[in-house]
Coordinates of C-alpha atoms in Angstrom, one line a residue:
Chain A
X1 CA 5.1 4.0 -6.0
X2 CA 3.1 1.7 -3.9
X3 CA 3.8 -2.0 -3.9
X4 CA 2.1 -4.6 -1.8
X5 CA 2.4 -8.4 -1.4
X6 CA 0.0 -10.3 0.7
X7 CA 0.0 -14.1 1.3
X8 CA -2.3 -16.3 3.2
X9 CA -2.5 -20.1 3.8
X10 CA -6.3 -20.0 3.6
X11 CA -7.9 -21.9 0.8
X12 CA -9.4 -19.4 -1.7
X13 CA -10.2 -20.0 -5.3
X14 CA -8.9 -17.4 -7.8
X15 CA -12.3 -15.8 -8.6
X16 CA -13.1 -15.3 -5.0
X17 CA -9.6 -14.1 -4.3
X18 CA -9.8 -11.3 -6.8
X19 CA -13.1 -10.1 -5.4
X20 CA -11.8 -10.2 -1.9
X21 CA -8.7 -8.2 -2.8
X22 CA -10.6 -5.6 -4.9
X23 CA -13.0 -4.9 -2.0
X24 CA -10.3 -4.7 0.5
X25 CA -8.2 -2.4 -1.6
X26 CA -11.1 0.1 -2.0
X27 CA -11.1 0.8 1.7
X28 CA -7.4 0.6 2.3
X29 CA -4.7 1.3 -0.3
X30 CA -7.2 3.2 -2.5
X31 CA -8.0 5.4 0.5
X32 CA -4.6 6.9 1.2
X33 CA -2.7 9.8 -0.3
X34 CA 0.7 11.2 0.4
X35 CA 1.3 13.7 -2.4
X36 CA -1.6 13.2 -4.8
X37 CA 0.5 11.6 -7.5
X38 CA -0.6 8.2 -8.9
X39 CA 2.3 6.0 -9.9
X40 CA 2.9 4.1 -13.1
X41 CA 3.7 1.0 -11.1
X42 CA 1.2 0.7 -8.2
X43 CA 0.4 -3.0 -7.7
X44 CA -0.9 -5.0 -4.8
X45 CA -0.9 -8.8 -5.2
X46 CA -2.6 -11.4 -3.0
X47 CA -1.6 -15.1 -3.0
X48 CA -3.5 -17.9 -1.3
X49 CA -2.1 -21.4 -1.2
X50 CA -4.5 -23.2 1.1
X51 CA -1.7 -24.9 3.0
X52 CA -3.5 -24.6 6.3
X53 CA -6.4 -26.7 5.0
X54 CA -10.1 -26.3 5.4
X55 CA -13.0 -25.9 2.9
X56 CA -12.2 -23.9 -0.3
X57 CA -13.8 -20.5 -0.5
X58 CA -15.0 -20.2 -4.0
X59 CA -17.5 -17.3 -4.0
X60 CA -19.2 -14.7 -1.9
X61 CA -21.7 -17.3 -0.8
X62 CA -19.1 -19.7 0.5
X63 CA -18.9 -20.2 4.3
X64 CA -16.1 -18.0 5.6
X65 CA -16.1 -15.5 2.7
X66 CA -17.5 -12.6 4.7
X67 CA -15.1 -13.2 7.6
X68 CA -12.2 -13.5 5.2
X69 CA -13.3 -10.2 3.7
X70 CA -13.4 -8.5 7.0
X71 CA -10.0 -9.9 8.1
X72 CA -8.4 -9.0 4.8
X73 CA -9.8 -5.5 4.7
X74 CA -8.7 -4.7 8.3
X75 CA -5.3 -6.1 7.5
X76 CA -4.9 -4.1 4.3
X77 CA -6.0 -1.0 6.2
X78 CA -3.2 -1.5 8.7
X79 CA -0.7 -2.0 6.0
X80 CA -1.8 1.1 4.1
X81 CA -1.6 3.2 7.3
X82 CA 2.1 2.2 7.5
X83 CA 2.7 3.7 4.1
X84 CA 1.1 7.0 5.3
X85 CA 3.2 6.9 8.5
X86 CA 6.3 6.9 6.2
X87 CA 5.1 9.6 3.8
X88 CA 8.0 11.6 2.4
X89 CA 8.6 14.5 4.6
X90 CA 5.4 14.0 6.6
X91 CA 5.3 14.9 10.2
X92 CA 1.6 14.1 10.8
X93 CA -0.7 11.1 10.4
X94 CA -4.1 12.4 9.5
X95 CA -7.4 10.5 9.4
X96 CA -10.1 12.3 7.3
X97 CA -13.5 11.0 8.2
X98 CA -16.4 12.3 6.0
X99 CA -19.9 11.4 7.3
X100 CA -23.5 12.1 6.6
X101 CA -23.0 11.7 2.8
X102 CA -25.7 10.4 0.5
X103 CA -23.3 7.6 -0.7
X104 CA -20.0 6.1 0.2
X105 CA -18.7 7.3 -3.2
X106 CA -19.6 10.9 -2.3
X107 CA -18.0 10.7 1.1
X108 CA -14.8 9.2 -0.4
X109 CA -14.6 11.8 -3.1
X110 CA -14.7 14.6 -0.5
X111 CA -12.2 12.9 1.8
X112 CA -9.9 12.3 -1.2
X113 CA -10.1 16.0 -2.2
X114 CA -9.3 17.2 1.3
X115 CA -6.4 14.7 1.5
X116 CA -4.9 16.0 -1.8
X117 CA -5.2 19.7 -1.0
X118 CA -1.8 21.3 -0.7
X119 CA -3.2 24.2 1.4
X120 CA -4.8 21.8 3.9
X121 CA -1.6 19.8 4.1
X122 CA 0.6 22.9 4.6
X123 CA -1.8 24.2 7.2
X124 CA -1.5 20.9 9.1
X125 CA 2.3 21.2 8.9
X126 CA 2.0 24.7 10.2
X127 CA -0.3 23.5 13.0
X128 CA -3.0 25.9 11.9
X129 CA -6.6 25.0 12.6
X130 CA -7.5 26.3 9.2
X131 CA -11.1 25.0 8.7
X132 CA -11.5 27.4 5.8
X133 CA -9.1 25.4 3.6
X134 CA -10.8 22.2 4.6
X135 CA -14.2 23.6 3.7
X136 CA -12.8 25.0 0.4
X137 CA -11.5 21.5 -0.6
X138 CA -14.9 20.0 0.5
X139 CA -16.7 22.4 -1.8
X140 CA -14.8 21.7 -5.0
X141 CA -15.0 17.9 -4.8
X142 CA -16.4 17.1 -8.3
X143 CA -19.6 15.3 -8.9
X144 CA -20.7 15.3 -5.2
X145 CA -24.3 16.2 -4.5
X146 CA -24.1 15.4 -0.8
X147 CA -22.4 18.7 0.2
X148 CA -24.9 21.0 1.8
X149 CA -23.0 24.2 2.8
X150 CA -25.5 25.3 5.4
X151 CA -25.4 21.9 7.1
X152 CA -21.7 21.1 6.9
X153 CA -19.7 20.9 10.1
X154 CA -15.9 20.5 10.5
X155 CA -14.2 19.3 13.7
X156 CA -10.7 18.1 14.8
X157 CA -10.9 14.9 16.8
X158 CA -8.0 14.3 19.1
X159 CA -6.7 10.7 19.1
X160 CA -6.3 10.7 22.9
X161 CA -10.1 10.2 23.3
X162 CA -10.8 13.8 24.5
X163 CA -13.7 15.8 23.1
X164 CA -13.7 17.0 19.5
X165 CA -12.9 20.6 18.8
X166 CA -15.7 22.1 16.7
X167 CA -14.4 24.5 14.1
X168 CA -17.5 24.9 12.0
X169 CA -21.1 23.9 12.9
X170 CA -23.8 23.8 10.2
X171 CA -21.9 26.3 8.0
X172 CA -21.3 28.7 10.9
X173 CA -17.8 29.2 12.2
X174 CA -17.3 28.5 15.9
X175 CA -15.3 30.6 18.3
X176 CA -12.2 28.4 18.3
X177 CA -10.2 27.9 21.4
X178 CA -6.8 28.5 19.8
X179 CA -4.9 27.0 22.7
X180 CA -6.8 23.8 22.5
X181 CA -6.4 23.7 18.7
X182 CA -2.7 24.2 19.1
X183 CA -2.6 21.4 21.6
X184 CA -4.4 19.0 19.3
X185 CA -2.3 19.9 16.3
X186 CA 0.9 19.4 18.3
X187 CA 0.2 15.6 18.3
X188 CA 1.4 13.5 15.4
X189 CA -2.0 11.9 15.0
X190 CA -5.1 13.9 14.2
X191 CA -8.6 13.2 12.8
X192 CA -10.5 15.7 10.7
X193 CA -14.2 15.0 10.9
X194 CA -16.5 16.5 8.2
X195 CA -20.2 16.1 8.5
X196 CA -21.7 16.9 5.1
X197 CA -25.4 17.2 5.9
X198 CA -28.1 16.3 8.3
X199 CA -29.5 13.5 6.3
X200 CA -27.1 11.2 4.6
X201 CA -25.9 8.1 6.4
X202 CA -22.8 7.1 4.5
X203 CA -19.2 7.5 5.6
X204 CA -15.7 7.2 4.2
X205 CA -12.3 7.3 5.8
X206 CA -9.1 8.4 4.1
X207 CA -5.6 8.7 5.5
X208 CA -3.0 11.2 4.6
X209 CA -0.1 13.3 6.0
X210 CA 1.0 16.9 5.9
X211 CA 3.3 18.7 3.4
X212 CA 6.7 19.8 4.7
X213 CA 9.9 21.5 3.5
X214 CA 11.4 18.0 3.6
X215 CA 9.1 16.7 0.9
X216 CA 10.4 19.4 -1.5
X217 CA 13.9 18.7 -0.5
X218 CA 13.6 14.9 -1.1
X219 CA 11.9 15.3 -4.5
X220 CA 14.0 18.2 -5.6
X221 CA 17.0 16.0 -5.1
X222 CA 15.5 12.9 -6.7
X223 CA 16.8 12.3 -10.2
X224 CA 15.5 10.1 -13.0
Chain B
X1 CA 16.0 9.9 3.4
X2 CA 18.3 7.9 1.2
X3 CA 17.7 5.7 -1.7
X4 CA 18.5 2.4 -0.1
X5 CA 16.9 -0.3 2.0
X6 CA 16.4 0.9 5.5
X7 CA 18.5 -1.4 7.6
X8 CA 18.9 -1.8 11.3
X9 CA 20.4 1.2 12.9
X10 CA 19.2 3.5 10.1
X11 CA 15.5 3.5 11.0
X12 CA 14.4 6.8 12.7
X13 CA 13.7 6.2 16.4
X14 CA 10.1 7.3 16.0
X15 CA 9.5 4.7 13.4
X16 CA 11.1 1.7 15.1
X17 CA 7.9 0.9 16.8
X18 CA 6.3 0.0 13.4
X19 CA 8.9 -2.6 12.6
X20 CA 7.9 -6.0 14.0
X21 CA 10.5 -8.1 15.8
X22 CA 8.6 -11.4 15.2
X23 CA 5.7 -12.6 13.2
X24 CA 3.2 -15.4 12.5
X25 CA 3.7 -16.4 8.8
X26 CA 1.5 -18.4 6.5
X27 CA 2.4 -22.1 6.0
X28 CA 4.0 -22.9 2.7
X29 CA 5.2 -19.4 1.8
X30 CA 8.9 -18.5 1.7
X31 CA 10.8 -15.2 1.4
X32 CA 14.2 -14.1 0.4
X33 CA 16.2 -11.1 -0.7
X34 CA 19.5 -10.4 -2.2
X35 CA 21.7 -7.6 -3.6
X36 CA 21.6 -7.2 -7.3
X37 CA 22.9 -3.6 -7.5
X38 CA 20.1 -2.3 -9.6
X39 CA 21.2 1.2 -8.9
X40 CA 25.0 1.5 -9.4
X41 CA 25.2 3.8 -6.3
X42 CA 23.7 1.0 -4.2
X43 CA 26.6 -1.1 -3.3
X44 CA 25.4 -2.9 -0.3
X45 CA 21.7 -3.0 0.3
X46 CA 19.4 -5.8 -0.9
X47 CA 17.3 -4.7 -3.8
X48 CA 15.8 -7.9 -5.1
X49 CA 13.0 -9.7 -3.1
X50 CA 11.4 -13.0 -3.8
X51 CA 8.3 -14.5 -2.2
X52 CA 7.4 -18.0 -3.2
X53 CA 4.7 -20.6 -2.5
X54 CA 5.9 -24.2 -2.0
X55 CA 2.9 -25.3 -4.1
X56 CA 1.0 -23.7 -6.9
X57 CA -1.5 -21.2 -5.5
X58 CA -4.3 -18.8 -6.4
X59 CA -3.2 -15.3 -7.2
X60 CA -5.0 -11.9 -7.7
X61 CA -3.8 -8.4 -8.1
X62 CA -4.9 -4.8 -8.5
X63 CA -3.0 -2.4 -10.6
X64 CA -2.6 1.3 -11.1
X65 CA -5.1 3.0 -13.5
X66 CA -2.4 5.4 -14.7
X67 CA -2.4 5.2 -18.5
X68 CA 1.3 4.9 -18.6
X69 CA 1.5 1.6 -17.0
X70 CA 4.9 0.1 -16.3
X71 CA 6.1 -3.0 -18.0
X72 CA 5.7 -5.3 -14.9
X73 CA 2.2 -4.1 -14.5
X74 CA 1.3 -5.1 -18.1
X75 CA 3.2 -8.4 -17.9
X76 CA 1.7 -9.4 -14.5
X77 CA -1.8 -8.5 -15.5
X78 CA -1.5 -10.6 -18.7
X79 CA 0.0 -13.5 -16.8
X80 CA -2.9 -13.6 -14.2
X81 CA -5.4 -13.3 -17.0
X82 CA -3.8 -16.1 -19.0
X83 CA -3.7 -18.3 -16.0
X84 CA -7.1 -17.4 -14.6
X85 CA -5.3 -16.7 -11.3
X86 CA -4.3 -20.3 -10.9
X87 CA -1.0 -22.1 -10.6
X88 CA 1.0 -19.1 -9.4
X89 CA 4.3 -19.8 -7.6
X90 CA 6.1 -16.5 -6.8
X91 CA 6.4 -12.8 -6.7
X92 CA 9.7 -11.2 -7.8
X93 CA 10.4 -7.6 -7.0
X94 CA 13.3 -5.3 -7.7
X95 CA 13.7 -1.8 -6.2
X96 CA 15.8 1.0 -7.7
X97 CA 14.4 1.0 -11.2
X98 CA 10.7 1.1 -12.1
X99 CA 11.0 -0.4 -15.6
X100 CA 8.3 2.2 -16.6
X101 CA 8.1 3.9 -19.9
X102 CA 10.7 1.6 -21.3
X103 CA 8.9 0.4 -24.4
X104 CA 8.9 -3.1 -25.8
X105 CA 12.4 -3.7 -24.4
X106 CA 11.0 -3.1 -20.9
X107 CA 8.2 -5.6 -21.5
X108 CA 10.8 -8.2 -22.6
X109 CA 12.8 -7.5 -19.4
X110 CA 9.8 -8.0 -17.2
X111 CA 8.9 -11.2 -19.0
X112 CA 12.5 -12.4 -18.6
X113 CA 12.4 -11.7 -14.8
X114 CA 9.3 -13.8 -14.5
X115 CA 10.8 -16.6 -16.6
X116 CA 14.0 -16.7 -14.7
X117 CA 12.1 -16.9 -11.4
X118 CA 10.0 -19.7 -12.8
X119 CA 13.1 -21.8 -13.1
X120 CA 13.2 -22.0 -9.3
X121 CA 10.1 -24.1 -9.4
X122 CA 10.7 -26.6 -12.1
X123 CA 9.2 -29.4 -10.0
X124 CA 6.4 -31.8 -10.9
X125 CA 3.7 -29.5 -9.8
X126 CA 4.9 -26.7 -12.1
X127 CA 5.6 -28.4 -15.4
X128 CA 4.9 -26.2 -18.4
X129 CA 1.2 -26.1 -19.1
X130 CA 1.2 -23.8 -22.1
X131 CA 0.2 -20.8 -20.0
X132 CA 3.6 -19.3 -19.6
X133 CA 5.1 -17.8 -16.5
X134 CA 3.8 -18.4 -13.0
X135 CA 5.5 -15.4 -11.4
X136 CA 4.1 -12.0 -10.4
X137 CA 6.7 -9.3 -11.4
X138 CA 7.0 -5.9 -9.7
X139 CA 9.5 -3.1 -10.0
X140 CA 9.8 0.2 -8.2
X141 CA 12.2 3.1 -8.5
X142 CA 13.1 5.6 -11.2
X143 CA 11.0 5.9 -14.3
X144 CA 12.4 5.9 -17.8
X145 CA 15.4 3.7 -17.4
X146 CA 15.9 0.1 -18.6
X147 CA 16.5 -2.5 -15.9
X148 CA 20.1 -3.7 -15.5
X149 CA 18.6 -7.1 -16.5
X150 CA 21.8 -9.1 -16.5
X151 CA 22.5 -8.2 -12.8
X152 CA 19.0 -9.1 -11.9
X153 CA 18.8 -12.4 -13.8
X154 CA 22.2 -13.3 -12.3
X155 CA 20.8 -12.9 -8.8
X156 CA 17.4 -14.5 -9.0
X157 CA 18.9 -18.0 -8.5
X158 CA 20.7 -16.6 -5.5
X159 CA 17.4 -15.4 -4.0
X160 CA 15.8 -18.8 -4.8
X161 CA 18.5 -20.6 -2.9
X162 CA 18.1 -18.3 0.0
X163 CA 14.3 -18.8 0.5
X164 CA 13.2 -19.3 4.0
X165 CA 10.3 -18.9 6.4
X166 CA 11.8 -17.1 9.4
X167 CA 10.9 -13.7 10.5
X168 CA 14.3 -12.5 9.3
X169 CA 13.6 -13.8 5.8
X170 CA 10.3 -11.9 5.7
X171 CA 11.8 -8.7 7.2
X172 CA 14.7 -8.7 4.8
X173 CA 12.4 -9.1 1.8
X174 CA 10.3 -6.2 3.1
X175 CA 13.5 -4.1 3.3
X176 CA 14.6 -5.0 -0.2
X177 CA 11.5 -3.6 -1.8
X178 CA 12.0 -0.2 -0.2
X179 CA 13.1 3.0 -2.1
X180 CA 12.9 6.2 -0.1
X181 CA 11.1 4.5 2.7
X182 CA 12.6 5.0 6.1
X183 CA 11.4 1.7 7.5
X184 CA 10.3 -1.7 6.2
X185 CA 6.6 -2.3 6.3
X186 CA 5.7 -5.8 7.3
X187 CA 2.7 -7.2 9.2
X188 CA 1.5 -10.7 9.9
X189 CA -1.6 -11.9 11.6
X190 CA -3.4 -15.1 12.6
X191 CA -7.1 -15.6 12.2
X192 CA -9.8 -18.2 12.2
X193 CA -12.7 -18.7 9.8
X194 CA -16.1 -20.2 10.9
X195 CA -15.9 -22.6 8.0
X196 CA -12.9 -24.3 9.7
X197 CA -13.1 -23.4 13.4
X198 CA -10.2 -25.6 14.5
X199 CA -7.8 -24.2 11.9
X200 CA -5.5 -21.3 12.4
X201 CA -4.8 -19.3 9.3
X202 CA -2.2 -16.7 8.8
X203 CA -1.7 -13.6 6.7
X204 CA 1.5 -11.8 5.9
X205 CA 1.8 -8.5 4.1
X206 CA 4.6 -6.3 3.1
X207 CA 4.3 -2.9 1.4
X208 CA 6.5 -0.1 0.3
X209 CA 5.9 3.5 -0.6
X210 CA 6.7 6.9 0.6
X211 CA 6.2 9.3 -2.3
X212 CA 4.2 9.3 -5.5
X213 CA 1.4 7.9 -3.5
X214 CA -2.2 8.4 -4.4
X215 CA -3.2 4.8 -5.4
X216 CA -6.1 4.3 -7.6
X217 CA -5.9 0.6 -8.4
X218 CA -8.3 -1.8 -10.1

């Protein structure tokens, strides 16, 4: 189960607060997956008491609303990432970035499908640059029109700032430098970059981990 | 992994860097935690957390879209709707038992948790207004078991009397909501808004979760 409690001393009216939270959640806690199971209890609450003073934010047109949205979303993203860092049995922190989609919804659906794929996650645990599994998950994302197989590209992006490792370019497999792939997969943090087409301009980011033996041990032992 | 609040010394070395040693916390908010013994096997770790505002505040929440929604989800959603997100005073959270799929009795338990917490704030600003509880209720842990309500109710006043605003108060509360987590997840941040350039605002957030995580909240 995911629980979250956020509090701010900024002055925000209830209607604006709900809108701010909902928008922030979409790009943070609703963009993570550890094991693909949605709990019965997931809740994130946001309280604002206005104790620091200043003009009340009452709606999206209020001065400060946009900045508050930006701050809250970035903050919620950082909190959500902490949950992924502590995923049961996870040894990796994986960012899945899907770009060149026709819509944000399309990009998010693809990213979510990849993040939930047990075969992608076990490949990551096994440090295997298995672009085939990533591509497979991309292809079965339901209700997504943005996927153009002949234009899809998959890369691993190291988090140390070095160049991306191209695994698939416009539907054609690359000759992968296995040593470089192994080096990238050795690190705890990794980004999988999927470009869906040559036209769309929308992007979504999802965060997940790998699947390990430990996950099965923890949840095989857990009793209700 | 163990089913207990990750305390100092038990946090894996690789995760220690994610646990803050200080913070900048929002004015007028207080935190506390205490040991209620929700799970009989937990004999020493705090499993009840309380976050409170010193004055009535705005509240909003998002909830799981799972069709089997736990009692605290139903109760909190109803409370926020009834109040229009106004006049909220606290968040009470227990770990160890999710109070999920517990029928009408579970709903009554969640309501009672909220009402008991309300008693901490029986000041002039929180007189009964006909809209019921002012507390957000959350539970996490195993599904299908009733809460040990008596133990929880007994300890809510203890949490109330322990409310404070130090980093340690916030960190302890973040620990108390953990289940199979290996480290408490707490962040705080200061920020400014162009609508009040001379004012420094703060945000604090705590979260828990390690498994059964694929949130889809609305």
